[in-house]
Amino acid sequence: MKNLLLLVLLFTSIISIHAQSIVIKADSYLDVRTGKIISPAYIHTENGVIKSINPKVLPKGIQTVDLTGKILLPGLMDMHVHLDGDFKGSWDYVYKESASQGTVRAVVNAEKTLMAGFTTIRSIGQLHITPELIDVAVSEASDKGMIAAPRIIPSGHMISINGGHGDISLGLAEGLVTVGPNDGIINGKYDAIEAVRYQIKHGAKFIKMHATAGVLSMEDAIGAQQLSNEEMKTIVDEASRHHIKVAAHAHGT
């Protein structure tokens, strides 16, 4: 659609998500409930939250963003991203890069994601083998308005069995990289508890676990179970105690 301009929340993110009050003026907006284009479009926001659409009276002296000639639509959400990932070419950056380098990569990807129209994303597992949680740092920077990025729900390191689909050290020479519960790699329920607690301690807002194998696993069967029933129950129970939800990578068989 010509002159389609993404979203009310995109502009409040880029211009000033923390501004107290803004009116975004455009030719029209998409009403997602009815599927109709509504004209005109006056979107009143406060602190990044929509307060009213086409109010009868606009607040006096309010900051106005003039997008004449444009159409607004709500922000999109992506529930499965790896912010620090680059899926072109070699994967060796995940263990060669420092946390700082991985964070720069994630910030670049976050801005690209925002400019593609996504205002909320769920970062579903860090790829870099570093003790620091990269997606948490980028999420906090986004919340503070320090970078142009969507709202980010971070998970920290993915939880996987040793040698499983989420073990980023797969394929490396033995002893080259050491990984453990803090990195999300577990052997048994006690490691599972430690892994969950580490991610939450350092800012994860949900937990990602790898219940089954996948395209990066050593097994031929992508749907092979990897985490044991006991390990999965332990992960969910521990996260639930902290009122944290769990997402699972789980291929069918």
Tab-separated table of N, CA and C in Angstrom, residues 140-225:
chain	number	residue	atom	x	y	z
A	140	GLU	N	16.981	-3.294	28.344
A	140	GLU	CA	17.031	-2.190	29.308
A	140	GLU	C	17.357	-0.869	28.615
A	141	ALA	N	18.250	-0.913	27.626
A	141	ALA	CA	18.575	0.303	26.878
A	141	ALA	C	17.358	0.805	26.108
A	142	SER	N	16.584	-0.122	25.557
A	142	SER	CA	15.362	0.257	24.847
A	142	SER	C	14.356	0.892	25.795
A	143	ASP	N	14.173	0.285	26.972
A	143	ASP	CA	13.216	0.812	27.950
A	143	ASP	C	13.586	2.222	28.403
A	144	LYS	N	14.882	2.511	28.440
A	144	LYS	CA	15.348	3.828	28.886
A	144	LYS	C	15.382	4.850	27.753
A	145	GLY	N	15.036	4.428	26.539
A	145	GLY	CA	15.050	5.341	25.406
A	145	GLY	C	16.443	5.666	24.909
A	146	MET	N	17.425	4.815	25.230
A	146	MET	CA	18.810	5.070	24.831
A	146	MET	C	19.081	4.671	23.385
A	147	ILE	N	18.283	3.751	22.848
A	147	ILE	CA	18.477	3.265	21.484
A	147	ILE	C	17.127	3.191	20.784
A	148	ALA	N	17.170	3.156	19.455
A	148	ALA	CA	15.955	2.944	18.665
A	148	ALA	C	15.732	1.446	18.558
A	149	ALA	N	14.735	0.945	19.262
A	149	ALA	CA	14.503	-0.497	19.323
A	149	ALA	C	13.066	-0.757	19.740
A	150	PRO	N	12.557	-1.948	19.450
A	150	PRO	CA	11.227	-2.308	19.953
A	150	PRO	C	11.264	-2.518	21.465
A	151	ARG	N	10.114	-2.744	22.048
A	151	ARG	CA	10.072	-3.278	23.404
A	151	ARG	C	10.540	-4.727	23.321
A	152	ILE	N	11.487	-5.087	24.169
A	152	ILE	CA	12.127	-6.398	24.070
A	152	ILE	C	11.854	-7.204	25.333
A	153	ILE	N	11.354	-8.419	25.156
A	153	ILE	CA	11.162	-9.349	26.272
A	153	ILE	C	12.323	-10.340	26.212
A	154	PRO	N	13.298	-10.232	27.122
A	154	PRO	CA	14.520	-11.041	27.011
A	154	PRO	C	14.441	-12.355	27.786
A	155	SER	N	15.189	-13.360	27.307
A	155	SER	CA	15.215	-14.659	27.986
A	155	SER	C	16.605	-15.073	28.433
A	156	GLY	N	17.637	-14.336	28.005
A	156	GLY	CA	18.993	-14.760	28.340
A	156	GLY	C	19.384	-15.995	27.549
A	157	HIS	N	20.106	-16.909	28.193
A	157	HIS	CA	20.564	-18.120	27.515
A	157	HIS	C	19.450	-19.160	27.422
A	158	MET	N	19.417	-19.874	26.305
A	158	MET	CA	18.500	-20.994	26.137
A	158	MET	C	18.950	-22.148	27.028
A	159	ILE	N	18.000	-22.908	27.557
A	159	ILE	CA	18.338	-24.053	28.401
A	159	ILE	C	18.230	-25.330	27.571
A	160	SER	N	19.328	-26.071	27.538
A	160	SER	CA	19.431	-27.255	26.687
A	160	SER	C	20.274	-28.306	27.391
A	161	ILE	N	20.144	-29.553	26.969
A	161	ILE	CA	21.040	-30.581	27.493
A	161	ILE	C	22.440	-30.381	26.922
A	162	ASN	N	23.417	-30.934	27.602
A	162	ASN	CA	24.788	-30.943	27.099
A	162	ASN	C	24.810	-31.687	25.762
A	163	GLY	N	25.231	-30.997	24.698
A	163	GLY	CA	25.239	-31.598	23.371
A	163	GLY	C	23.918	-31.501	22.647
A	164	GLY	N	22.973	-30.739	23.210
A	164	GLY	CA	21.647	-30.627	22.612
A	164	GLY	C	21.536	-29.508	21.595
A	165	HIS	N	20.311	-29.299	21.137
A	165	HIS	CA	20.050	-28.319	20.082
A	165	HIS	C	20.472	-26.908	20.486
A	166	GLY	N	20.400	-26.595	21.777
A	166	GLY	CA	20.761	-25.261	22.232
A	166	GLY	C	22.198	-25.122	22.685
A	167	ASP	N	22.993	-26.182	22.524
A	167	ASP	CA	24.401	-26.139	22.936
A	167	ASP	C	25.221	-25.522	21.806
A	168	ILE	N	25.545	-24.238	21.953
A	168	ILE	CA	26.237	-23.507	20.893
A	168	ILE	C	27.668	-24.004	20.703
A	169	SER	N	28.195	-24.763	21.674
A	169	SER	CA	29.567	-25.273	21.542
A	169	SER	C	29.641	-26.536	20.693
A	170	LEU	N	28.508	-27.008	20.180
A	170	LEU	CA	28.506	-28.202	19.330
A	170	LEU	C	29.431	-28.006	18.126
A	171	GLY	N	30.220	-29.018	17.827
A	171	GLY	CA	31.095	-28.962	16.667
A	171	GLY	C	32.472	-28.414	16.954
A	172	LEU	N	32.670	-27.848	18.154
A	172	LEU	CA	33.986	-27.328	18.518
A	172	LEU	C	34.835	-28.440	19.119
A	173	ALA	N	36.133	-28.271	19.046
A	173	ALA	CA	37.038	-29.257	19.625
A	173	ALA	C	36.795	-29.371	21.126
A	174	GLU	N	36.917	-30.576	21.642
A	174	GLU	CA	36.688	-30.817	23.061
A	174	GLU	C	37.600	-29.941	23.915
A	175	GLY	N	37.003	-29.240	24.882
A	175	GLY	CA	37.767	-28.391	25.784
A	175	GLY	C	38.019	-26.991	25.274
A	176	LEU	N	37.664	-26.711	24.012
A	176	LEU	CA	37.912	-25.378	23.461
A	176	LEU	C	37.036	-24.333	24.142
A	177	VAL	N	35.784	-24.685	24.381
A	177	VAL	CA	34.843	-23.798	25.062
A	177	VAL	C	34.156	-24.595	26.163
A	178	THR	N	34.123	-24.048	27.354
A	178	THR	CA	33.451	-24.702	28.475
A	178	THR	C	32.110	-24.031	28.726
A	179	VAL	N	31.053	-24.828	28.757
A	179	VAL	CA	29.716	-24.290	29.007
A	179	VAL	C	29.078	-25.052	30.161
A	180	GLY	N	28.168	-24.375	30.852
A	180	GLY	CA	27.500	-24.991	31.996
A	180	GLY	C	26.148	-24.360	32.238
A	181	PRO	N	25.571	-24.557	33.420
A	181	PRO	CA	24.223	-24.058	33.707
A	181	PRO	C	24.046	-22.555	33.491
A	182	ASN	N	25.062	-21.748	33.831
A	182	ASN	CA	24.929	-20.310	33.610
A	182	ASN	C	24.747	-19.988	32.132
A	183	ASP	N	25.315	-20.847	31.272
A	183	ASP	CA	25.178	-20.688	29.821
A	183	ASP	C	23.946	-21.419	29.293
A	184	GLY	N	23.183	-22.013	30.194
A	184	GLY	CA	21.969	-22.722	29.811
A	184	GLY	C	22.167	-24.192	29.515
A	185	ILE	N	23.378	-24.723	29.675
A	185	ILE	CA	23.648	-26.123	29.353
A	185	ILE	C	23.598	-26.944	30.636
A	186	ILE	N	22.703	-27.942	30.660
A	186	ILE	CA	22.438	-28.651	31.912
A	186	ILE	C	22.573	-30.161	31.758
A	187	ASN	N	22.812	-30.800	32.900
A	187	ASN	CA	22.781	-32.258	33.029
A	187	ASN	C	22.041	-32.569	34.327
A	188	GLY	N	20.737	-32.736	34.236
A	188	GLY	CA	19.967	-33.074	35.422
A	188	GLY	C	19.203	-31.906	36.013
A	189	LYS	N	18.340	-32.231	36.980
A	189	LYS	CA	17.410	-31.240	37.512
A	189	LYS	C	18.101	-30.158	38.341
A	190	TYR	N	19.205	-30.491	39.004
A	190	TYR	CA	19.861	-29.471	39.826
A	190	TYR	C	20.541	-28.419	38.950
A	191	ASP	N	21.106	-28.863	37.836
A	191	ASP	CA	21.622	-27.907	36.853
A	191	ASP	C	20.482	-27.053	36.298
A	192	ALA	N	19.320	-27.672	36.110
A	192	ALA	CA	18.170	-26.946	35.566
A	192	ALA	C	17.766	-25.802	36.490
A	193	ILE	N	17.739	-26.079	37.792
A	193	ILE	CA	17.402	-25.035	38.763
A	193	ILE	C	18.429	-23.907	38.701
A	194	GLU	N	19.703	-24.272	38.661
A	194	GLU	CA	20.764	-23.263	38.612
A	194	GLU	C	20.661	-22.410	37.348
A	195	ALA	N	20.375	-23.059	36.220
A	195	ALA	CA	20.275	-22.334	34.954
A	195	ALA	C	19.130	-21.331	34.977
A	196	VAL	N	17.969	-21.759	35.460
A	196	VAL	CA	16.811	-20.861	35.526
A	196	VAL	C	17.104	-19.683	36.449
A	197	ARG	N	17.656	-19.973	37.607
A	197	ARG	CA	17.917	-18.907	38.584
A	197	ARG	C	18.936	-17.899	38.052
A	198	TYR	N	19.928	-18.374	37.318
A	198	TYR	CA	20.941	-17.458	36.772
A	198	TYR	C	20.314	-16.495	35.769
A	199	GLN	N	19.488	-17.020	34.866
A	199	GLN	CA	18.869	-16.154	33.859
A	199	GLN	C	17.975	-15.109	34.530
A	200	ILE	N	17.173	-15.544	35.496
A	200	ILE	CA	16.264	-14.618	36.177
A	200	ILE	C	17.051	-13.596	36.995
A	201	LYS	N	18.090	-14.052	37.671
A	201	LYS	CA	18.919	-13.148	38.476
A	201	LYS	C	19.458	-12.002	37.644
A	202	HIS	N	19.788	-12.288	36.390
A	202	HIS	CA	20.421	-11.282	35.545
A	202	HIS	C	19.448	-10.627	34.567
A	203	GLY	N	18.144	-10.751	34.839
A	203	GLY	CA	17.185	-9.914	34.128
A	203	GLY	C	16.288	-10.570	33.109
A	204	ALA	N	16.361	-11.891	32.937
A	204	ALA	CA	15.477	-12.557	31.976
A	204	ALA	C	14.023	-12.421	32.420
A	205	LYS	N	13.139	-12.165	31.470
A	205	LYS	CA	11.712	-11.996	31.761
A	205	LYS	C	10.895	-13.230	31.394
A	206	PHE	N	11.521	-14.194	30.748
A	206	PHE	CA	10.926	-15.509	30.540
A	206	PHE	C	12.073	-16.479	30.290
A	207	ILE	N	11.767	-17.766	30.281
A	207	ILE	CA	12.785	-18.797	30.112
A	207	ILE	C	12.517	-19.559	28.818
A	208	LYS	N	13.589	-19.821	28.072
A	208	LYS	CA	13.490	-20.628	26.847
A	208	LYS	C	14.191	-21.961	27.089
A	209	MET	N	13.501	-23.067	26.782
A	209	MET	CA	14.130	-24.380	26.908
A	209	MET	C	13.986	-25.158	25.605
A	210	HIS	N	14.920	-26.081	25.382
A	210	HIS	CA	14.906	-26.924	24.191
A	210	HIS	C	14.451	-28.328	24.594
A	211	ALA	N	13.179	-28.588	24.370
A	211	ALA	CA	12.627	-29.887	24.749
A	211	ALA	C	13.083	-30.992	23.805
A	212	THR	N	13.271	-30.646	22.536
A	212	THR	CA	13.625	-31.654	21.534
A	212	THR	C	14.855	-31.231	20.751
A	213	ALA	N	15.282	-32.143	19.901
A	213	ALA	CA	16.371	-31.850	18.976
A	213	ALA	C	15.892	-30.856	17.921
A	214	GLY	N	16.805	-30.467	17.042
A	214	GLY	CA	16.479	-29.533	15.970
A	214	GLY	C	17.488	-29.672	14.853
A	215	VAL	N	17.491	-28.714	13.961
A	215	VAL	CA	18.363	-28.810	12.786
A	215	VAL	C	19.840	-28.724	13.149
A	216	LEU	N	20.164	-28.219	14.344
A	216	LEU	CA	21.563	-28.113	14.759
A	216	LEU	C	21.995	-29.273	15.651
A	217	SER	N	21.120	-30.237	15.874
A	217	SER	CA	21.415	-31.327	16.801
A	217	SER	C	22.209	-32.440	16.127
A	218	MET	N	22.802	-33.294	16.965
A	218	MET	CA	23.591	-34.413	16.462
A	218	MET	C	22.700	-35.569	16.007
A	219	GLU	N	21.479	-35.659	16.566
A	219	GLU	CA	20.580	-36.747	16.191
A	219	GLU	C	20.086	-36.596	14.754
A	220	ASP	N	19.760	-37.715	14.141
A	220	ASP	CA	19.145	-37.679	12.818
A	220	ASP	C	17.688	-37.248	12.911
A	221	ALA	N	17.034	-37.595	14.028
A	221	ALA	CA	15.612	-37.281	14.201
A	221	ALA	C	15.463	-35.909	14.849
A	222	ILE	N	14.931	-34.942	14.098
A	222	ILE	CA	14.778	-33.582	14.612
A	222	ILE	C	13.855	-33.549	15.818
A	223	GLY	N	12.859	-34.441	15.843
A	223	GLY	CA	11.889	-34.425	16.934
A	223	GLY	C	12.274	-35.246	18.145
A	224	ALA	N	13.507	-35.757	18.196
A	224	ALA	CA	13.922	-36.582	19.334
A	224	ALA	C	13.885	-35.773	20.630
A	225	GLN	N	13.344	-36.367	21.693
A	225	GLN	CA	13.308	-35.673	22.981
A	225	GLN	C	14.721	-35.540	23.526
